Amino acid sequence: MNETKPVTAAPAPVPTKTPAVRPAGPERTGRARVAELLQRQGVLAVLLTVVIAASFIYPTFASLDNARGVTIQASFLAVVALGMTMVIITGGIDLSVGSVFALGGVIAAWASQYGFLAALLLPLVVCGGIGLLNGLLIARGNMAPFIVTLATLLGARGLLLALTDEGATTYLVPKDSAFGELGQGSVWGFGYPILIALVLFGAGGLVLQRTSFGQTLFAVGGSSDAATLMGLPVARTKILVYTLSGLLAGLAGALNAARLSSGVTIVGVGMELDAISAVVIGGTLLVGGAGSISGTLWGVLLLAVIQNLINQIGSLNSSYQSVVSGGFLIVVVVAQRYLARSRRST
Amino acid sequence: MTQTAVAPPAKSDKPPKSASPLARLRDPSWYQRYGVYVAVAVVLLFNALFTDHFMTADNFRTQLVQVAPIVIVALGMALVIGTEGVDLSVGSTMALAAAFLPLYLGYGLVPALVVSLLAGAVVGAVNGALVSLVGLQPIVATLALFVGGRGLALVMADGQLKQIVNPDLLSLGTGSFLGVPLVVWIAGVLAVAVAFLVQRTTFGRQVVAVGGNRSAAALAGLPVKRVLIGVYVICGVLAALAGILATARLTASDPSSLGTLMELSAITAVVVGGTPLNGGSVRVLGTVAGALLMQLLRATLVKHDLPDSTAQIAQAAIIIAAVYVARERRSR
């Protein structure tokens, strides 16, 4: 679909931190090519290997029902991770998504009494507003993304508590409402959230690969200063990606509320770190300038499959899930580090 | 690579001496350095005037006991941030240290404490090795143990909360000396020790130099890798200690919830205290004041019957304000 494709095709050559421009044919050694392939498609390969191996070992894993269950669980994180990928490609980070996800869900559940549109639009407005605030503080205020979004993580959770009488009130989505259908309905058994996530990923991939906005993201992440010198709208781009990240987190929260039929206040804690893990496992570099939407999708699915497998292995405590995820994260990032080195050493 | 003796450029630690106090008030770096103390003073003054039963010894004892674990973790975090790093795994480390306690208390208090602290040291060493030897970004390196560490703690404890009955361990959490709770003494002594470490020892100087400019520090022949591993190990051990003390106060080892969001509280204390996120300077007293400010603010709002949600939003605003003051200037 879309790979770690840097800006070689852009009208103006843009410097990136990673070895973006491929060396001309004969100079590329076999080893470098293998390393490059592994770095790009490694996660997909691992995902396929795990899925195939698990299908042979656990017959229950390979069932269509299980596939539906895994993908619907993954779809909410996927939508959040899509925004996170774009933020990370610009060299930033968004820690507020977990809180914004929960806030979006509560607002959607509250607004669902006023109809479908209210339930969908109100969380988008509020969560997009939080994203916009992040973007303004980071791009115009010149403040570190890490700490700005840390503050909005606290602020959004505070807002959520204020809306729910300190977590005492749970808003319910009316039964048989169109909004509830959005979360619970399905096509061939695959829930709408899965389809929405897939459509969003397709759109995100196109935007990243085929539009000047997408190319600007890579340029800003590669070198913010160089992008400024080339006259790219750096501040506007940053504001836009944080707004998008807030919007997507809010949308995911709203979908989750529709699925659960209520605005659960305790969801989303630590979700920002799951999203970052998925993005990093998917091959997007945290320093910015390189990454891919498809990699993030495989990363999200891999995390979901690991979780599902641990549930299948009945004897394993569910606590092992985070041990395995954490171990996996280490293995992947260390491997990426060495692959990047061996590519460069040619 | 030839070794050349390049002194790491010392980032100016003090604002330039201005001519008049008025000019100094207009200098943003003055606020970065002293703003947190002013803010603590303002909060205290407000409470002295408008809050009943706030300026009492009992209340201060309560506030200090609550803030002590945050201070202990934040001290380690300040050192890590001083090297331009960050440690997201401290909350999980607390849980891991707490999970080890009931397993080894059968062998006596000292072995249990040693094993717990050792667990923190191992977590720190792994973080430090990933950052310095592998060259990972600190966020990613410590994210792995943030995710895995708590899982490991739950696996160790079979996912269960365990009551602590060892009286010696419990006295660590509830005991007091000269009317001041033991945990507060421990946090205070550690703050002094870390301040001494930063200002009077070679290691402390190296931490600041590595954070200020890593390549210059390497060229100057400083043991960059050893320094990096060192700060993460110290951070891990301090987090483990905080986990032990929190467990002693709760009288139970609770690996599933102990230390959640601790990384955020600690980072907040460090940043509000004036330590820049991009390294090169460590403000130990500021960090203590930063933790205290957040705690006092929360207590003040609660005593005025404002809900927790308001306290969180206020905290968010203070963080933004602190970083706005400390932000990088565009003009060079």
XYZ file of C-alpha atoms in Angstrom:
678
model
C 0.000 0.000 0.000
C 2.210 2.795 1.201
C 5.740 2.380 2.402
C 8.355 4.432 4.105
C 8.296 6.571 1.060
C 10.209 9.741 1.555
C 10.126 12.777 -0.576
C 12.113 11.757 -3.619
C 9.149 12.476 -5.844
C 8.447 15.889 -4.421
C 9.071 18.850 -6.713
C 11.828 20.140 -4.478
C 14.340 17.740 -2.931
C 13.815 17.691 0.784
C 16.521 16.634 3.203
C 15.457 14.033 5.723
C 17.260 12.597 8.691
C 16.945 9.053 7.446
C 18.701 7.791 4.385
C 15.696 8.771 2.390
C 17.103 9.061 -1.077
C 18.005 5.603 -2.266
C 21.531 5.265 -3.546
C 21.694 4.549 -7.278
C 21.317 0.911 -8.335
C 24.811 -0.586 -8.553
C 25.991 0.981 -5.304
C 23.309 -0.724 -3.255
C 24.691 -3.914 -1.841
C 22.577 -6.991 -1.299
C 22.858 -6.667 2.445
C 21.544 -3.153 2.430
C 18.670 -4.177 0.223
C 17.724 -7.014 2.572
C 17.947 -4.667 5.529
C 15.743 -2.149 3.786
C 13.170 -4.784 2.897
C 13.156 -6.101 6.456
C 12.712 -2.645 7.871
C 9.801 -1.953 5.547
C 7.997 -5.253 5.556
C 9.358 -6.849 8.711
C 6.237 -6.247 10.791
C 3.955 -7.629 8.103
C 6.193 -10.711 7.866
C 6.121 -11.193 11.633
C 2.351 -10.681 11.695
C 1.784 -13.261 8.961
C 4.141 -15.743 10.606
C 2.401 -15.370 13.964
C -1.067 -15.677 12.399
C -0.148 -18.760 10.332
C 1.647 -20.477 13.211
C -1.223 -19.714 15.588
C -3.790 -21.052 13.133
C -2.039 -24.435 13.149
C -1.578 -24.581 16.913
C -4.939 -23.195 18.015
C -7.861 -24.224 15.827
C -10.067 -21.694 17.596
C -7.760 -18.906 16.484
C -8.321 -19.409 12.781
C -12.098 -19.083 12.972
C -13.939 -16.227 11.303
C -15.594 -15.361 14.600
C -12.244 -14.885 16.229
C -11.040 -12.744 13.331
C -14.104 -10.541 13.785
C -13.437 -10.246 17.496
C -9.769 -9.393 17.086
C -10.340 -6.816 14.368
C -13.169 -5.014 16.147
C -11.039 -4.764 19.269
C -8.176 -3.425 17.173
C -10.234 -0.933 15.188
C -10.500 1.691 17.949
C -6.782 1.653 18.668
C -6.152 1.706 14.913
C -8.068 4.960 14.442
C -6.166 6.566 17.307
C -2.841 5.232 16.015
C -3.532 6.683 12.567
C -3.475 10.205 13.970
C -0.475 9.338 16.129
C 1.436 8.148 13.045
C 1.003 11.511 11.359
C 2.028 13.381 14.499
C 5.113 11.203 14.925
C 6.095 11.607 11.249
C 6.316 15.361 11.879
C 8.689 14.591 14.760
C 6.108 15.249 17.486
C 4.160 13.124 19.928
C 0.602 13.247 21.267
C 0.187 11.903 24.792
C -3.338 13.271 25.159
C -5.084 10.731 22.898
C -6.102 8.307 25.662
C -7.880 11.019 27.654
C -9.353 12.539 24.509
C -10.610 9.069 23.503
C -12.411 8.692 26.830
C -13.719 12.271 26.684
C -15.019 11.747 23.142
C -16.886 8.644 24.285
C -18.546 10.391 27.215
C -19.561 13.404 25.135
C -20.930 11.146 22.380
C -22.965 9.103 24.854
C -24.345 12.255 26.450
C -25.177 13.840 23.080
C -26.751 10.686 21.654
C -30.047 11.663 23.293
C -30.181 14.553 20.789
C -29.759 12.339 17.760
C -27.183 10.755 15.520
C -25.554 13.917 14.214
C -25.127 15.454 17.655
C -23.585 12.256 18.969
C -21.069 12.210 16.168
C -20.326 15.915 15.719
C -20.113 17.165 19.303
C -17.211 14.887 20.312
C -15.443 15.770 17.065
C -15.791 19.490 17.794
C -14.566 19.224 21.379
C -11.764 16.733 20.686
C -10.704 18.546 17.545
C -10.608 21.690 19.665
C -8.260 20.034 22.131
C -6.082 18.916 19.223
C -6.129 22.450 17.853
C -5.063 23.783 21.251
C -2.177 21.276 21.284
C -1.161 22.339 17.792
C -1.314 26.069 18.555
C 0.744 25.746 21.735
C 3.315 23.553 19.999
C 3.588 25.362 16.671
C 2.929 28.985 17.652
C 4.016 28.843 21.287
C 7.133 26.869 20.347
C 6.676 24.467 23.264
C 7.730 20.829 23.523
C 4.989 18.457 22.224
C 5.733 15.969 24.971
C 4.845 18.342 27.761
C 2.011 20.229 26.048
C 0.128 17.023 25.318
C 0.950 15.744 28.810
C -0.877 18.783 30.141
C -3.869 18.224 27.870
C -3.881 14.568 28.972
C -4.526 15.826 32.502
C -6.855 18.591 31.336
C -9.015 16.333 29.167
C -9.396 13.816 31.971
C -10.320 16.659 34.310
C -12.944 17.819 31.831
C -14.239 14.258 31.602
C -14.538 14.029 35.379
C -16.301 17.377 35.511
C -18.820 16.227 32.881
C -19.593 12.999 34.726
C -19.911 14.340 38.294
C -16.436 13.051 39.165
C -17.018 9.794 37.337
C -20.255 8.991 39.177
C -22.564 9.426 36.190
C -22.507 7.122 33.187
C -24.394 8.352 30.135
C -26.183 5.662 28.169
C -26.748 5.575 24.443
C -30.504 5.101 23.800
C -31.355 1.586 22.662
C -31.897 1.015 18.940
C -30.657 4.475 18.068
C -28.886 5.088 14.774
C -25.771 6.050 16.728
C -25.725 2.763 18.631
C -26.099 0.976 15.315
C -22.917 2.685 14.134
C -20.977 0.830 16.809
C -22.863 -2.446 16.863
C -24.022 -2.926 13.287
C -22.021 -4.973 10.833
C -21.561 -6.029 7.246
C -20.961 -9.780 6.859
C -20.291 -9.862 10.556
C -17.546 -7.281 10.360
C -18.583 -4.325 12.477
C -18.844 -0.811 11.118
C -15.911 0.388 13.251
C -13.647 -2.019 11.330
C -14.856 -0.664 7.995
C -14.519 2.928 9.193
C -10.965 2.225 10.355
C -10.086 0.666 6.989
C -11.546 3.587 5.045
C -9.667 6.048 7.241
C -6.412 4.159 6.745
C -6.939 4.129 2.976
C -7.589 7.859 3.005
C -4.638 8.466 5.316
C -2.341 6.483 3.031
C -3.454 8.477 0.000
C -3.036 11.789 1.806
C 0.429 10.823 2.973
C 1.654 9.523 -0.376
C -0.188 11.488 -3.012
C -0.730 14.978 -1.645
C 1.580 17.873 -1.006
C 0.276 17.969 2.557
C 1.602 14.436 3.060
C 4.964 15.319 1.560
C 5.121 18.365 3.829
C 4.653 16.096 6.859
C 7.770 14.124 5.935
C 9.690 17.309 5.201
C 8.741 18.896 8.539
C 9.713 15.724 10.368
C 12.967 15.394 8.466
C 14.126 18.864 9.291
C 11.834 21.546 10.592
C 14.411 24.244 9.903
C 15.027 23.181 6.300
C 11.285 22.989 5.688
C 10.908 26.533 7.008
C 13.709 27.752 4.775
C 12.024 26.174 1.766
C 8.927 28.172 2.521
C 6.776 25.232 3.606
C 3.944 26.122 5.995
C 5.536 24.363 8.992
C 3.386 25.880 11.728
C 0.165 25.295 9.812
C 1.134 21.688 9.104
C 1.858 21.002 12.762
C -1.397 22.607 13.893
C -3.254 20.478 11.369
C -1.724 17.136 12.419
C -2.459 17.698 16.111
C -6.009 18.729 15.237
C -6.353 15.566 13.126
C -4.985 13.463 15.974
C -7.544 14.969 18.367
C -10.354 14.453 15.846
C -9.443 10.807 15.247
C -9.090 10.073 18.970
C -12.483 11.681 19.571
C -14.039 9.705 16.710
C -12.584 6.443 18.035
C -13.962 7.284 21.477
C -17.401 8.001 20.020
C -17.390 4.702 18.097
C -16.324 2.865 21.234
C -19.173 4.476 23.178
C -21.603 3.451 20.434
C -20.333 -0.106 20.632
C -20.541 -0.241 24.445
C -23.824 1.716 24.478
C -22.400 3.982 27.166
C -19.752 6.579 27.856
C -17.401 4.640 30.073
C -15.173 7.010 32.010
C -12.312 4.662 32.789
C -11.331 3.735 29.232
C -8.295 5.066 27.446
C -5.821 5.066 30.338
C -2.443 4.199 28.838
C -3.904 4.153 25.336
C -1.422 6.765 24.162
C 1.378 4.333 24.915
C -0.359 1.474 23.078
C -0.771 3.756 20.085
C 2.878 4.832 20.213
C 3.930 1.171 20.521
C 1.892 0.249 17.444
C 3.348 3.137 15.455
C 6.909 2.309 16.485
C 6.471 -1.419 15.835
C 5.065 -0.435 12.443
C 8.397 1.058 11.496
C 7.726 4.764 11.896
C 10.735 6.487 13.380
C 10.092 8.463 16.547
C 12.566 11.138 15.429
C 10.237 11.929 12.561
C 10.710 12.174 8.827
C 9.961 8.568 7.935
C 7.109 6.199 8.461
C 4.112 4.521 6.968
C 0.414 4.247 7.614
C 0.285 0.592 6.567
C 3.038 -0.283 9.044
C 0.916 1.189 11.827
C -2.020 -0.972 10.737
C 0.161 -4.106 10.951
C 1.518 -2.905 14.296
C -1.995 -2.503 15.727
C -3.035 -5.915 14.406
C 0.099 -7.547 15.803
C -0.608 -6.161 19.285
C -4.223 -7.326 19.014
C -3.197 -10.806 17.842
C -0.708 -11.136 20.709
C -3.452 -10.209 23.148
C -5.838 -12.677 21.538
C -3.270 -15.490 21.562
C -2.605 -15.010 25.244
C -6.335 -15.327 25.823
C -6.354 -18.509 23.698
C -3.567 -20.040 25.736
C -5.829 -20.574 28.688
C -3.048 -21.471 31.094
C -1.347 -18.113 30.622
C -2.257 -15.332 32.977
C -3.526 -12.254 31.149
C -0.736 -10.329 32.872
C 1.642 -11.915 30.394
C 0.085 -9.818 27.676
C 1.913 -6.672 28.625
C 5.132 -8.580 29.273
C 5.000 -9.989 25.741
C 4.007 -6.622 24.221
C 6.826 -4.864 26.058
C 9.345 -7.522 25.052
C 8.155 -7.299 21.493
C 8.576 -3.557 21.464
C 12.181 -3.876 22.619
C 13.002 -6.535 20.027
C 11.460 -4.522 17.202
C 13.057 -1.189 17.998
C 16.474 -2.715 18.621
C 16.195 -4.616 15.329
C 15.146 -1.437 13.524
C 18.078 0.378 14.996
C 20.550 -2.182 13.660
C 18.804 -2.427 10.284
C 18.982 1.331 9.900
C 22.678 1.166 10.704
C 23.460 -1.555 8.225
C 21.600 0.371 5.537
C 23.630 3.420 6.205
C 26.953 1.617 6.389
C 26.920 0.806 2.678
C 38.410 9.656 15.793
C 41.035 11.754 17.497
C 40.384 12.739 21.016
C 40.421 16.458 21.331
C 39.993 18.196 24.605
C 36.882 20.204 23.936
C 35.283 21.438 27.064
C 31.534 20.911 26.982
C 29.988 24.320 26.627
C 28.554 25.105 29.982
C 24.969 26.185 29.621
C 24.595 29.267 31.720
C 22.920 28.135 34.887
C 22.182 31.543 36.299
C 20.357 34.429 34.709
C 22.668 37.322 33.933
C 23.026 39.796 36.740
C 20.721 42.601 35.769
C 21.258 46.138 36.811
C 18.031 46.715 38.680
C 15.518 44.404 40.327
C 12.891 45.757 37.951
C 14.842 44.681 34.898
C 15.297 41.293 36.480
C 11.528 40.934 36.788
C 11.226 41.379 33.060
C 13.762 38.614 32.407
C 11.910 35.365 31.538
C 14.717 33.160 32.841
C 14.148 34.686 36.282
C 10.686 33.142 36.283
C 12.002 29.839 35.072
C 14.400 29.786 37.996
C 12.354 31.287 40.814
C 8.768 31.140 39.568
C 8.010 27.871 41.344
C 9.077 29.269 44.752
C 6.959 32.366 44.191
C 4.030 30.140 43.272
C 4.451 27.995 46.408
C 4.606 31.177 48.497
C 1.461 32.527 46.829
C -0.446 29.300 47.466
C 0.661 29.280 51.104
C -0.281 32.944 51.537
C -3.694 32.314 49.985
C -4.302 29.442 52.376
C -3.113 31.413 55.379
C -5.690 34.049 54.574
C -8.650 32.119 53.203
C -8.487 28.474 54.246
C -9.380 27.241 57.704
C -7.214 24.580 59.287
C -4.659 24.687 56.472
C -1.628 26.222 58.160
C -1.533 23.573 60.841
C 1.187 21.072 61.661
C -1.234 18.201 61.141
C -2.181 19.332 57.671
C 1.428 19.883 56.664
C 2.329 16.438 57.944
C -0.413 14.937 55.764
C 0.632 16.916 52.694
C 4.299 16.039 53.135
C 3.591 12.336 53.589
C 1.564 12.349 50.388
C 4.166 14.213 48.396
C 7.184 12.226 49.657
C 6.989 9.315 47.149
C 6.525 11.777 44.267
C 9.582 13.729 45.438
C 11.676 10.552 45.625
C 10.721 9.493 42.102
C 11.055 13.049 40.767
C 14.634 13.310 42.069
C 15.670 10.413 39.843
C 13.596 11.804 36.997
C 15.354 15.172 37.341
C 18.734 13.477 36.828
C 17.418 11.601 33.771
C 15.864 14.747 32.293
C 19.154 16.513 33.009
C 20.772 14.183 30.455
C 18.052 15.116 27.929
C 16.258 11.848 28.625
C 12.991 10.800 30.194
C 11.933 7.703 32.126
C 8.375 6.546 31.512
C 8.888 3.286 33.411
C 9.022 4.646 36.976
C 5.411 3.772 37.820
C 5.871 0.200 36.629
C 9.147 -0.004 38.547
C 7.295 0.967 41.723
C 4.796 -1.830 41.095
C 7.579 -4.314 40.356
C 9.465 -3.445 43.536
C 6.241 -3.778 45.516
C 5.526 -7.175 43.938
C 8.913 -8.513 45.079
C 8.382 -7.482 48.714
C 5.871 -10.136 49.879
C 7.822 -12.838 48.007
C 10.982 -12.325 50.032
C 9.672 -11.012 53.353
C 9.838 -14.597 54.607
C 13.631 -14.288 54.579
C 13.499 -11.114 56.640
C 13.105 -7.407 56.010
C 16.608 -6.675 54.747
C 16.710 -9.373 52.019
C 13.265 -8.292 50.830
C 14.334 -4.646 50.635
C 17.555 -5.550 48.865
C 15.748 -7.662 46.257
C 13.172 -4.925 45.674
C 15.785 -2.221 45.232
C 17.801 -4.552 43.023
C 14.760 -5.000 40.791
C 14.684 -1.216 40.383
C 18.395 -1.183 39.587
C 17.940 -3.879 36.931
C 15.069 -1.967 35.303
C 17.247 1.146 35.305
C 20.215 -0.746 33.863
C 18.080 -2.110 31.018
C 16.729 1.377 30.282
C 20.224 2.870 30.444
C 21.692 0.166 28.197
C 18.951 0.663 25.594
C 19.523 4.415 25.635
C 23.321 4.451 25.693
C 24.536 1.205 24.108
C 21.774 0.610 21.546
C 21.146 4.307 21.030
C 17.367 4.254 21.333
C 15.403 7.367 22.126
C 14.657 7.493 25.864
C 10.875 7.591 25.290
C 10.933 4.339 23.320
C 13.501 2.626 25.496
C 11.571 3.270 28.695
C 8.173 2.748 27.039
C 9.020 -0.946 26.666
C 9.471 -1.389 30.412
C 6.495 0.837 31.112
C 4.402 -1.704 29.208
C 6.260 -4.831 30.282
C 7.194 -3.892 33.843
C 3.691 -3.777 35.226
C 2.843 -7.032 33.480
C 5.908 -8.592 35.076
C 4.811 -7.249 38.458
C 1.362 -8.798 37.992
C 2.891 -12.101 36.907
C 5.154 -12.132 39.978
C 2.214 -11.419 42.264
C -0.240 -13.703 40.451
C -2.263 -10.597 39.741
C -3.205 -10.271 43.373
C -3.081 -7.687 46.074
C -1.132 -8.970 49.069
C -1.479 -7.759 52.626
C 1.757 -6.830 54.361
C 1.983 -7.861 58.004
C 5.699 -7.425 58.666
C 5.760 -4.802 61.479
C 9.249 -3.541 60.586
C 8.219 -2.800 57.026
C 4.959 -1.193 58.134
C 6.806 1.068 60.548
C 8.686 2.461 57.531
C 5.387 3.777 56.256
C 3.730 4.871 59.468
C 6.579 5.608 61.858
C 7.890 9.029 62.651
C 10.982 10.565 64.171
C 10.926 13.879 66.088
C 7.311 14.293 65.060
C 8.134 14.100 61.370
C 7.059 10.971 59.471
C 9.888 8.668 58.382
C 8.975 8.888 54.687
C 9.377 12.654 54.834
C 12.812 12.260 56.471
C 13.826 9.805 53.756
C 12.640 12.096 50.955
C 14.408 15.069 52.558
C 17.695 13.248 53.047
C 17.574 11.954 49.472
C 16.902 15.462 48.134
C 19.984 16.744 49.952
C 22.014 13.775 48.698
C 20.966 14.308 45.076
C 21.636 18.053 45.355
C 25.104 17.232 46.668
C 25.575 14.710 43.866
C 24.673 17.273 41.215
C 26.646 20.190 42.582
C 29.672 18.739 44.288
C 30.621 15.519 42.560
C 32.297 14.674 39.266
C 29.385 12.449 38.358
C 26.955 15.338 38.795
C 29.075 17.578 36.584
C 29.207 14.840 33.978
C 25.403 14.476 34.040
C 25.001 18.168 33.272
C 27.723 18.067 30.607
C 26.197 15.035 28.860
C 22.784 16.685 28.885
C 24.156 19.983 27.632
C 25.957 18.604 24.600
C 26.477 14.882 24.286
C 28.922 14.882 21.396
C 31.043 17.582 22.993
C 31.030 15.588 26.225
C 32.134 12.483 24.316
C 34.881 14.409 22.544
C 36.046 15.745 25.876
C 36.588 12.182 26.972
C 33.724 11.925 29.441
C 32.377 8.403 30.016
C 29.045 9.269 28.373
C 27.677 5.733 28.294
C 28.540 5.072 31.916
C 26.942 8.360 32.980
C 23.739 7.561 31.074
C 23.460 4.066 32.541
C 24.224 5.568 35.953
C 21.347 8.062 35.898
C 18.801 5.471 34.762
C 19.979 3.048 37.482
C 19.662 5.781 40.124
C 16.205 6.638 38.777
C 15.159 2.976 38.894
C 16.419 2.473 42.456
C 14.676 5.630 43.667
C 11.429 4.528 42.000
C 11.752 1.117 43.664
C 12.276 2.812 47.028
C 9.184 4.929 46.472
C 7.307 1.737 45.655
C 8.480 0.116 48.893
C 7.494 3.147 50.983
C 4.100 3.438 49.303
C 3.491 -0.259 49.936
C 4.434 0.135 53.581
C 1.983 3.002 53.957
C -0.840 1.193 52.175
C -0.080 -1.960 54.241
C -0.551 -3.944 51.037
C 1.386 -4.690 47.876
C -0.858 -3.715 44.974
C 0.943 -4.312 41.662
C -2.037 -3.460 39.490
C -2.553 0.129 40.569
C 0.530 1.228 42.515
C 2.403 3.999 40.749
C -0.028 4.541 37.870
C 0.489 7.978 36.334
C 3.552 8.418 38.580
C 5.696 9.132 35.518
C 3.458 12.098 34.738
C 3.544 13.483 38.289
C 7.322 13.155 38.410
C 7.898 14.767 35.007
C 5.508 17.559 35.987
C 7.367 18.214 39.239
C 10.703 18.345 37.424
C 9.497 20.630 34.632
C 7.495 22.961 36.865
C 10.593 23.116 39.064
C 12.516 24.733 36.219
C 14.643 21.882 34.865
C 14.600 22.268 31.071
C 13.351 19.222 29.138
C 16.241 19.480 26.722
C 18.795 18.760 29.403
C 21.963 20.451 30.567
C 20.758 21.525 33.980
C 19.264 19.861 37.040
C 17.255 21.839 39.602
C 16.955 19.651 42.686
C 15.378 22.180 45.056
C 13.121 23.350 42.233
C 11.970 19.769 41.684
C 11.034 19.401 45.359
C 9.200 22.732 45.180
C 7.481 21.664 41.967
C 6.135 18.491 43.567
C 5.078 20.483 46.628
C 3.322 23.111 44.502
C 1.196 20.504 42.718
C 0.315 18.816 46.009
C -0.554 22.058 47.826
C -2.593 23.278 44.893
C -4.621 20.103 44.846
C -5.140 20.222 48.625
C -6.187 23.865 48.437
C -8.815 23.207 45.783
C -10.125 20.183 47.658
C -10.378 22.154 50.912
C -12.448 24.754 49.112
C -14.825 22.003 48.007
C -13.744 22.138 44.405
C -13.779 18.684 42.838
C -10.797 16.694 41.689
C -11.579 17.485 38.067
C -10.928 21.191 38.688
C -7.639 20.302 40.338
C -6.573 18.364 37.249
C -7.495 21.191 34.903
C -5.625 23.653 37.135
C -2.598 21.350 37.098
C -2.709 21.268 33.313
C -2.786 25.063 33.195
C 0.201 25.314 35.561
C 2.242 22.897 33.471
C 1.500 24.915 30.331
C 2.404 28.152 32.111
C 5.664 26.706 33.442
C 6.724 25.424 30.053
C 5.647 28.618 28.327
C 8.038 30.502 30.576
C 10.799 27.968 29.925
C 10.224 27.517 26.209
C 13.012 27.821 23.720
C 13.368 31.297 22.372
C 13.244 31.618 18.618
C 15.705 34.453 18.430
C 19.210 33.205 18.905
